CSV table of C-alpha atoms in Angstrom, one decimal:
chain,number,residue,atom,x,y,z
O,8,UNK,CA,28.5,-13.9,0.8
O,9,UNK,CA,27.6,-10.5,-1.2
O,10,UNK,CA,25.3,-10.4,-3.0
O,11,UNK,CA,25.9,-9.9,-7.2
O,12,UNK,CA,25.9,-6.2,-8.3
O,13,UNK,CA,23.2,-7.4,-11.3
O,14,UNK,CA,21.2,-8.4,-8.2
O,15,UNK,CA,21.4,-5.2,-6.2
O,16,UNK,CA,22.1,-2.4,-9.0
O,17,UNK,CA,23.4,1.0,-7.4
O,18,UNK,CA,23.4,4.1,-9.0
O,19,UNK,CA,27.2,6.0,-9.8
O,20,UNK,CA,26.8,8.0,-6.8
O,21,UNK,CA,26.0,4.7,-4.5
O,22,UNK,CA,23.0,5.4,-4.5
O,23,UNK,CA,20.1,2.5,-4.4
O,24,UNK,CA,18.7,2.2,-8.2
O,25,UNK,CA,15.6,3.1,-9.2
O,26,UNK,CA,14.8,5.7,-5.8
O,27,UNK,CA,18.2,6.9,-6.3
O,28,UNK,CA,18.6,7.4,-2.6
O,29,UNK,CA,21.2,6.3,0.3
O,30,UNK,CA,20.7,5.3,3.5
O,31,UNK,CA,21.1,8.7,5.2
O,32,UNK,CA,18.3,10.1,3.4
O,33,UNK,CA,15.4,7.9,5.0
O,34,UNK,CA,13.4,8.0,7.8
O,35,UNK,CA,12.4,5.3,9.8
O,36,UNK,CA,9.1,6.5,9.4
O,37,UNK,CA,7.8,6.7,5.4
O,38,UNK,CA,4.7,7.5,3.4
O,39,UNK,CA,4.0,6.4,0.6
O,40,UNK,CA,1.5,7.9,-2.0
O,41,UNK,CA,0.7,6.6,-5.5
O,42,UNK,CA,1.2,10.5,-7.3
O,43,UNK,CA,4.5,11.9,-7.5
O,44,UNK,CA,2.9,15.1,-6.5
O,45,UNK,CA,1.3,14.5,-3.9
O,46,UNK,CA,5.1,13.9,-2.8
O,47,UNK,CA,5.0,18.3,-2.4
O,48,UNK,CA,1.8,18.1,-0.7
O,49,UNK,CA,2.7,15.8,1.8
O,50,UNK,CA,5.8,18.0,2.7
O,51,UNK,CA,4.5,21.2,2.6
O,52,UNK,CA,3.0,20.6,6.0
O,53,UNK,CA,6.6,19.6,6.8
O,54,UNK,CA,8.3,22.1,9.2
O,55,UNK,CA,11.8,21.5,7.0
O,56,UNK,CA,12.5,19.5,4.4
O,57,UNK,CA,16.3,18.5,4.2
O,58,UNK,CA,15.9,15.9,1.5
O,59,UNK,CA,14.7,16.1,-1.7
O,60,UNK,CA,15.0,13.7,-4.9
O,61,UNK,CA,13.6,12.0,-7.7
O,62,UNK,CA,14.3,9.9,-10.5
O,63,UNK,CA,10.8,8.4,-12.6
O,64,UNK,CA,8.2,8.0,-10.8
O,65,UNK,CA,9.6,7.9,-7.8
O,66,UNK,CA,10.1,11.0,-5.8
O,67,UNK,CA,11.2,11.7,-2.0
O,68,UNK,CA,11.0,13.9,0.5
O,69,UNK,CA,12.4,13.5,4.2
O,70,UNK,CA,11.8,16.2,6.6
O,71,UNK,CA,10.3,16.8,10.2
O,72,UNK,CA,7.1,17.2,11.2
O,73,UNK,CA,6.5,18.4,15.0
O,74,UNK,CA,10.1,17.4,15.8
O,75,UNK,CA,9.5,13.8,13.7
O,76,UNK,CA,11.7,12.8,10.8
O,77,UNK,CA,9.4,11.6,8.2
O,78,UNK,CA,10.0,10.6,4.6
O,79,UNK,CA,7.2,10.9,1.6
O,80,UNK,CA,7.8,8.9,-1.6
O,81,UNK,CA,5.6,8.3,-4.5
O,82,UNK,CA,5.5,4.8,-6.1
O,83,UNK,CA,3.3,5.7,-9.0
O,84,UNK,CA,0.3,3.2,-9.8
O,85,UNK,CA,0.2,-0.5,-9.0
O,86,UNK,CA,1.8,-3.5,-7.2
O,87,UNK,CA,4.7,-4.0,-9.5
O,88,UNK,CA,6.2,-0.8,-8.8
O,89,UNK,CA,5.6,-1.8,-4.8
O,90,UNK,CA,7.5,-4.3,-5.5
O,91,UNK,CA,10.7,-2.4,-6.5
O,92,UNK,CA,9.8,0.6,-3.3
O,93,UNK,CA,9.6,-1.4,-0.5
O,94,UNK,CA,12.2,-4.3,-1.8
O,95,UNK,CA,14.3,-0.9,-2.3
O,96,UNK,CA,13.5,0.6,1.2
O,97,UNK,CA,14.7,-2.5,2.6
O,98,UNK,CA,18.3,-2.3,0.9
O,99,UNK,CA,18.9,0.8,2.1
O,100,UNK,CA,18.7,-0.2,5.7
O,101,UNK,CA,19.3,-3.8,6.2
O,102,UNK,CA,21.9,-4.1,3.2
O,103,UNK,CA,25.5,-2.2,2.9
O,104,UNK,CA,25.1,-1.2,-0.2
O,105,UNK,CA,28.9,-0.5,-0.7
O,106,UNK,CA,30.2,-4.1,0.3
O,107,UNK,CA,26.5,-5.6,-0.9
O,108,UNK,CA,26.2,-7.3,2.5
O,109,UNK,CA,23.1,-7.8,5.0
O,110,UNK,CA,23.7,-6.4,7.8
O,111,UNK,CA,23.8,-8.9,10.8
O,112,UNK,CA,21.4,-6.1,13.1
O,113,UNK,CA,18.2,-5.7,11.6
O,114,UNK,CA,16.2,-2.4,11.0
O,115,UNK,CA,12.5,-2.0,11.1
O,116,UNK,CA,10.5,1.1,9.1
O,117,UNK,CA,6.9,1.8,9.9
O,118,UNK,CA,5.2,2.4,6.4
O,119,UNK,CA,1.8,3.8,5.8
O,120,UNK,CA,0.3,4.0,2.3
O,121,UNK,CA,-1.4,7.3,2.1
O,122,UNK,CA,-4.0,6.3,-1.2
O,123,UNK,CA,-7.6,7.2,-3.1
O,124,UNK,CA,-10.0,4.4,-3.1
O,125,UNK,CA,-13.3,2.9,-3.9
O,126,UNK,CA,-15.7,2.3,-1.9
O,127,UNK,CA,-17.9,-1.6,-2.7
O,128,UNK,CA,-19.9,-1.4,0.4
O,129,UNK,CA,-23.1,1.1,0.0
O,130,UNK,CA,-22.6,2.4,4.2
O,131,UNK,CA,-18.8,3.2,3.4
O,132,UNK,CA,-19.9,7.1,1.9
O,133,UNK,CA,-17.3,8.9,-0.3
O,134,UNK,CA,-15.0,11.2,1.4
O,135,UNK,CA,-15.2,9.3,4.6
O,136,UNK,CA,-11.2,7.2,5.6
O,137,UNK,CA,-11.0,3.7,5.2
O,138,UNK,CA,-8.1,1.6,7.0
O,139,UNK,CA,-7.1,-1.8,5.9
O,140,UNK,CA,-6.9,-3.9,8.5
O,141,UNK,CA,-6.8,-6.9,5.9
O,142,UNK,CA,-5.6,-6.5,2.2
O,143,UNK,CA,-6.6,-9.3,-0.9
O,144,UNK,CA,-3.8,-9.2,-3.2
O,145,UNK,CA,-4.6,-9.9,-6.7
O,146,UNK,CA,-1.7,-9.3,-8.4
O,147,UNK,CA,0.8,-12.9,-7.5
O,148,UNK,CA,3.6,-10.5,-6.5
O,149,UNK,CA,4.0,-11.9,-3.2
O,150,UNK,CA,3.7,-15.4,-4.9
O,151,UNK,CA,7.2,-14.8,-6.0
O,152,UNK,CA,8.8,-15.5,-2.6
O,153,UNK,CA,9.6,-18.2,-0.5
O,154,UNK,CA,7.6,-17.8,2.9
O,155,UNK,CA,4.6,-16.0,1.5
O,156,UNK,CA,2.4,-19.0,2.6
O,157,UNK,CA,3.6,-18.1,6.2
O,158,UNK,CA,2.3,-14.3,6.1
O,159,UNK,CA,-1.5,-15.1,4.1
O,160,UNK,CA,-4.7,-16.4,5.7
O,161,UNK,CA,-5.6,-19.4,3.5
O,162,UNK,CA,-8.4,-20.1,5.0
O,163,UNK,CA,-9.8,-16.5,3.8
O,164,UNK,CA,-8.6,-17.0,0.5
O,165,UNK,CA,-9.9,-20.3,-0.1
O,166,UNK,CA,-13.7,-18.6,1.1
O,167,UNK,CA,-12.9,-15.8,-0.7
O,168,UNK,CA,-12.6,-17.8,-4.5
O,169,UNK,CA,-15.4,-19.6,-3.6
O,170,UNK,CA,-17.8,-17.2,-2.9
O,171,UNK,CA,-16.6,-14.9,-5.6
O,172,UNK,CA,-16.3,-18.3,-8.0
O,173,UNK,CA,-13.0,-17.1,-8.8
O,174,UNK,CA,-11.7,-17.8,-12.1
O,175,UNK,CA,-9.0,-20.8,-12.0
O,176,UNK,CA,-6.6,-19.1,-14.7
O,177,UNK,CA,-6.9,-15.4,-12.7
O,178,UNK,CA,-3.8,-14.7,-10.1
O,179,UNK,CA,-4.6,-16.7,-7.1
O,180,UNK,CA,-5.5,-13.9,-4.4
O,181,UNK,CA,-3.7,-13.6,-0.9
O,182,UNK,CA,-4.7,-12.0,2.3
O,183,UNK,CA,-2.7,-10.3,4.5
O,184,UNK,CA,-2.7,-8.5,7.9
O,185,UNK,CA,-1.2,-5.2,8.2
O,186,UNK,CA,0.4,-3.9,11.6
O,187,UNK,CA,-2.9,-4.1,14.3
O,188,UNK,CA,-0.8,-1.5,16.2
O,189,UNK,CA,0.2,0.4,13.2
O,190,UNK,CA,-3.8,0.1,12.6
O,191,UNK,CA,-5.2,0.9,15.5
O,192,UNK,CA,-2.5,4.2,15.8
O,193,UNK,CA,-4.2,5.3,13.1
O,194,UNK,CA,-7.8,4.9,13.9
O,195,UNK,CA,-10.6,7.3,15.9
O,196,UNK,CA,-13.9,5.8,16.3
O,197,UNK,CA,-16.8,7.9,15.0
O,198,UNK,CA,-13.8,9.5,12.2
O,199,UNK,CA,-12.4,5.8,10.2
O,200,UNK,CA,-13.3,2.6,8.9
O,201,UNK,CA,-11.8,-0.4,9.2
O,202,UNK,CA,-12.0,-3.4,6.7
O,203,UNK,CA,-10.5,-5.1,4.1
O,204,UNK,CA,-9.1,-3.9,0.8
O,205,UNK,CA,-8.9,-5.5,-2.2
O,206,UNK,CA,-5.7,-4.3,-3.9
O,207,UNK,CA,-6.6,-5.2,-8.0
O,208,UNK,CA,-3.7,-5.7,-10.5
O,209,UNK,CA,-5.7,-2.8,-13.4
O,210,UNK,CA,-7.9,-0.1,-13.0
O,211,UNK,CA,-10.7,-1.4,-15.3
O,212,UNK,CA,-11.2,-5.3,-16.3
O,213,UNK,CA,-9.3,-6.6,-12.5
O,214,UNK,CA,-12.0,-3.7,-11.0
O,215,UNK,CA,-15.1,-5.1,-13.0
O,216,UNK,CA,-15.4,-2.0,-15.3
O,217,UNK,CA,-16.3,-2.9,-18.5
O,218,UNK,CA,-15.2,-0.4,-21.8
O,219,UNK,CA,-14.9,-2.7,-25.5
O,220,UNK,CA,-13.4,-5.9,-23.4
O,221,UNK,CA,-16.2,-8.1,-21.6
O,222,UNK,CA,-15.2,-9.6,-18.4
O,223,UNK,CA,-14.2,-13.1,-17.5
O,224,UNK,CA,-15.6,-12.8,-14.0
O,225,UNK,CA,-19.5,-11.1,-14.8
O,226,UNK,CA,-20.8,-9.5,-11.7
O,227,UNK,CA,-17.8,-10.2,-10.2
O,228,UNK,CA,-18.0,-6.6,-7.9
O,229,UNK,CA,-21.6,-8.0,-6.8
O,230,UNK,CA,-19.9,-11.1,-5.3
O,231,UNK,CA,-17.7,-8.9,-3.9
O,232,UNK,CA,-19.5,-6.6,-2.3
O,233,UNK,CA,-21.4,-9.8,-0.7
O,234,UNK,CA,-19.1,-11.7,0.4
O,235,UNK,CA,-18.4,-12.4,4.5
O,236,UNK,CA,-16.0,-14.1,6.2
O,237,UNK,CA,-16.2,-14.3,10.0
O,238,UNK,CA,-16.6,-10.9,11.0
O,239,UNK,CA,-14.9,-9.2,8.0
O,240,UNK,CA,-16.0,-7.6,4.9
O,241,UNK,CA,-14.4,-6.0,1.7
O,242,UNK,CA,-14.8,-2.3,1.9
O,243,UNK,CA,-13.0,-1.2,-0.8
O,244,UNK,CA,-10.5,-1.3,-3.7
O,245,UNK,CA,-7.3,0.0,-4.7
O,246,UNK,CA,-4.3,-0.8,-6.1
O,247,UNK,CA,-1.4,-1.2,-4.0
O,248,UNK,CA,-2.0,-2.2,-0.4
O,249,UNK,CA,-2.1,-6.1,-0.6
O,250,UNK,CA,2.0,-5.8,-1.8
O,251,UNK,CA,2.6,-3.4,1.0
O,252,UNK,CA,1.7,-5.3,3.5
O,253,UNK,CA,2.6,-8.8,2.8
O,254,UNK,CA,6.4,-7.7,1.2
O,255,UNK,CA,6.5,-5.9,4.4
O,256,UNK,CA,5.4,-8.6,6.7
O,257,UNK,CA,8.2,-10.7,4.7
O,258,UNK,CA,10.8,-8.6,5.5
O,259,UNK,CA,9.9,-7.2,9.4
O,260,UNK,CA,8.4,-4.0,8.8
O,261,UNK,CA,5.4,-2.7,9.8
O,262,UNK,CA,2.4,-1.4,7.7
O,263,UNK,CA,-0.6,-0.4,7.1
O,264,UNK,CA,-3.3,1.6,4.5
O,265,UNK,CA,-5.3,4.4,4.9
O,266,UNK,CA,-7.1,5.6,2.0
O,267,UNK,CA,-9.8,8.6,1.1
O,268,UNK,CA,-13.3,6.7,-0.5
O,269,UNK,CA,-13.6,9.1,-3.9
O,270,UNK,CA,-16.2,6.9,-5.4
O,271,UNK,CA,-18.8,4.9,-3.9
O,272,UNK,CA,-19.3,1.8,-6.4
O,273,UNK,CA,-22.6,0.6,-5.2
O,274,UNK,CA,-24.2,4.3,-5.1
O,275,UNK,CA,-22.5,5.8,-8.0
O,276,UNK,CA,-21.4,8.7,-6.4
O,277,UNK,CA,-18.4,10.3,-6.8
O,278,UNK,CA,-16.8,12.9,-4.4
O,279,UNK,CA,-17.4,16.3,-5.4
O,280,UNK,CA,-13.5,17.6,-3.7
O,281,UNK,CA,-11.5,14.8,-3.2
O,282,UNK,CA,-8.6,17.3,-3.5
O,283,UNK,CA,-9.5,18.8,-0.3
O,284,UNK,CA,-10.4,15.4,1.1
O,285,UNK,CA,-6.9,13.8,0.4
O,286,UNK,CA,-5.5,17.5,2.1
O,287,UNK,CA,-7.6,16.4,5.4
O,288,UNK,CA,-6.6,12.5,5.1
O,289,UNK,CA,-3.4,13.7,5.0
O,290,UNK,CA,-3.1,16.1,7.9
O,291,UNK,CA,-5.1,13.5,10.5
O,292,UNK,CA,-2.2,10.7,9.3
O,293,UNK,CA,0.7,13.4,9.8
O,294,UNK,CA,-0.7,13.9,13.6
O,295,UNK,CA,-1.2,10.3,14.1
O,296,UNK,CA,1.9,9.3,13.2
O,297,UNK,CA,3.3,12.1,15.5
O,298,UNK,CA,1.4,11.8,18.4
O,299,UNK,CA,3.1,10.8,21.4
């Protein structure tokens, strides 16, 4: 059975909707970054770039790095927009988007979210990478589909709202596993972290800042920051990884977060060139993701 156009909308050209790309334009390898231009950063370390689009937020570029065909693409801020990338990403290789059919042979991308982050832990210094092993979702997107129960640790949740004496009427968190290949491929001991990320739905109130509005959760990033569970911590926050991972884990791809720490919460320090920090993440994720 297809499925209805007003389901999977496509663009004049056939291309997929809102990334206004077709399947011949994607890697099986793809970054994503929150900034569209970070989207001509990332490929300017490209040896050629044969692709190059946009439409919105949401720019791409597919190239080669050291003989690898990579794609970049920017998904602008937060899990909503995650939600219509890697939903999209998926179309374009396990759906014909001509017919509107899923294809019967299944194709798997390895996706790494290249991000800025926060750091809640005081030994987790700014500048310095942070891989998510684990993400906490706070933004119910992955509530939204059948079979989400199957890819979250409920056990970690349920410690996780008690600890932090989660508010009943707040999104109910998730926690998710990203690729522990894609994770380890990624790491060097003495040169990342790993942890878990907390992946907030706002920048402010859902990352305890406080401006006019008061919060409902007071102190909430203390909890936070004290809060175990077995042998895992939160290390930082961000905004996107959580959806990554579990829509990905839904739908048989593989990956993972790596993001620079710009601010340290606990310390109050911020970093004083993240700009050339997010230029060095960047290289040492190119060559890990390129390295035979």
């Amino acid at each position: 059975m297809s499925i209805l156009s007003s389901e999977l909308i496509t663009n004049d050209d056939g291309s997929i909707f809102h990334l206004h790309l077709v399947p011949e334009d994607l890697a099986d390898t793809v970054i994503l970054v929150g900034d569209p231009g970070r989207v001509a950063l990332v490929s300017s370390y490209f040896d050629c770039i044969e692709v190059n689009k946009s439409n919105r937020e949401f720019c791409t570029a597919t190239g080669t790095y050291k003989g690898r065909r990579l794609s970049v693409i920017s998904t602008g801020i937060g899990p909503d927009n995650i939600d219509i990338v890697v939903n999209e990403l998926d179309a374009l290789v396990n759906i014909d988007l001509k017919t509107k059919e899923v294809k019967a042979q299944k194709r798997s991308l390895t996706i790494v979210r290249i991000g800025t982050s926060g750091s809640v832990q005081a030994d987790i210094p700014v500048d310095s990478f942070v891989i998510s092993e684990k993400s906490i979702g706070c933004d119910g997107v992955l509530r939204f589909y059948e079979g989400n129960l199957s890819v979250c640790d409920r056990e970690f949740e349920e410690a996780f709202m008690h600890h932090c004496q989660w508010a009943p009427e707040v999104a109910r968190p998730y926690v998710v596993k990203a690729a522990p290949s894609l994770v380890e491929r990624l790491h060097t001991a003495g040169t990342t972290y790993k942890g878990v990320t907390l992946t907030a739905v706002g920048f402010y109130g859902p990352q305890g800042r406080v401006l006019r509005l008061p919060l409902r959760m007071p102190r909430i990033n203390d909890r936070i920051t004290a809060f175990r569970y077995q042998d895992d911590k939160v290390t930082n926050y961000e905004m996107e990884s959580a959806a990554i991972t579990g829509l990905c884990n839904l739908l048989g791809h593989h990956a993972a977060t790596i993001c620079l720490i710009i601010a340290n919460r606990i310390t109050g320090e911020a970093s004083a060139d993240y700009h050339g920090g997010m230029e060095r993440l960047i290289r040492y994720t190119l060559d890990k993701l390129t390295h035979n």
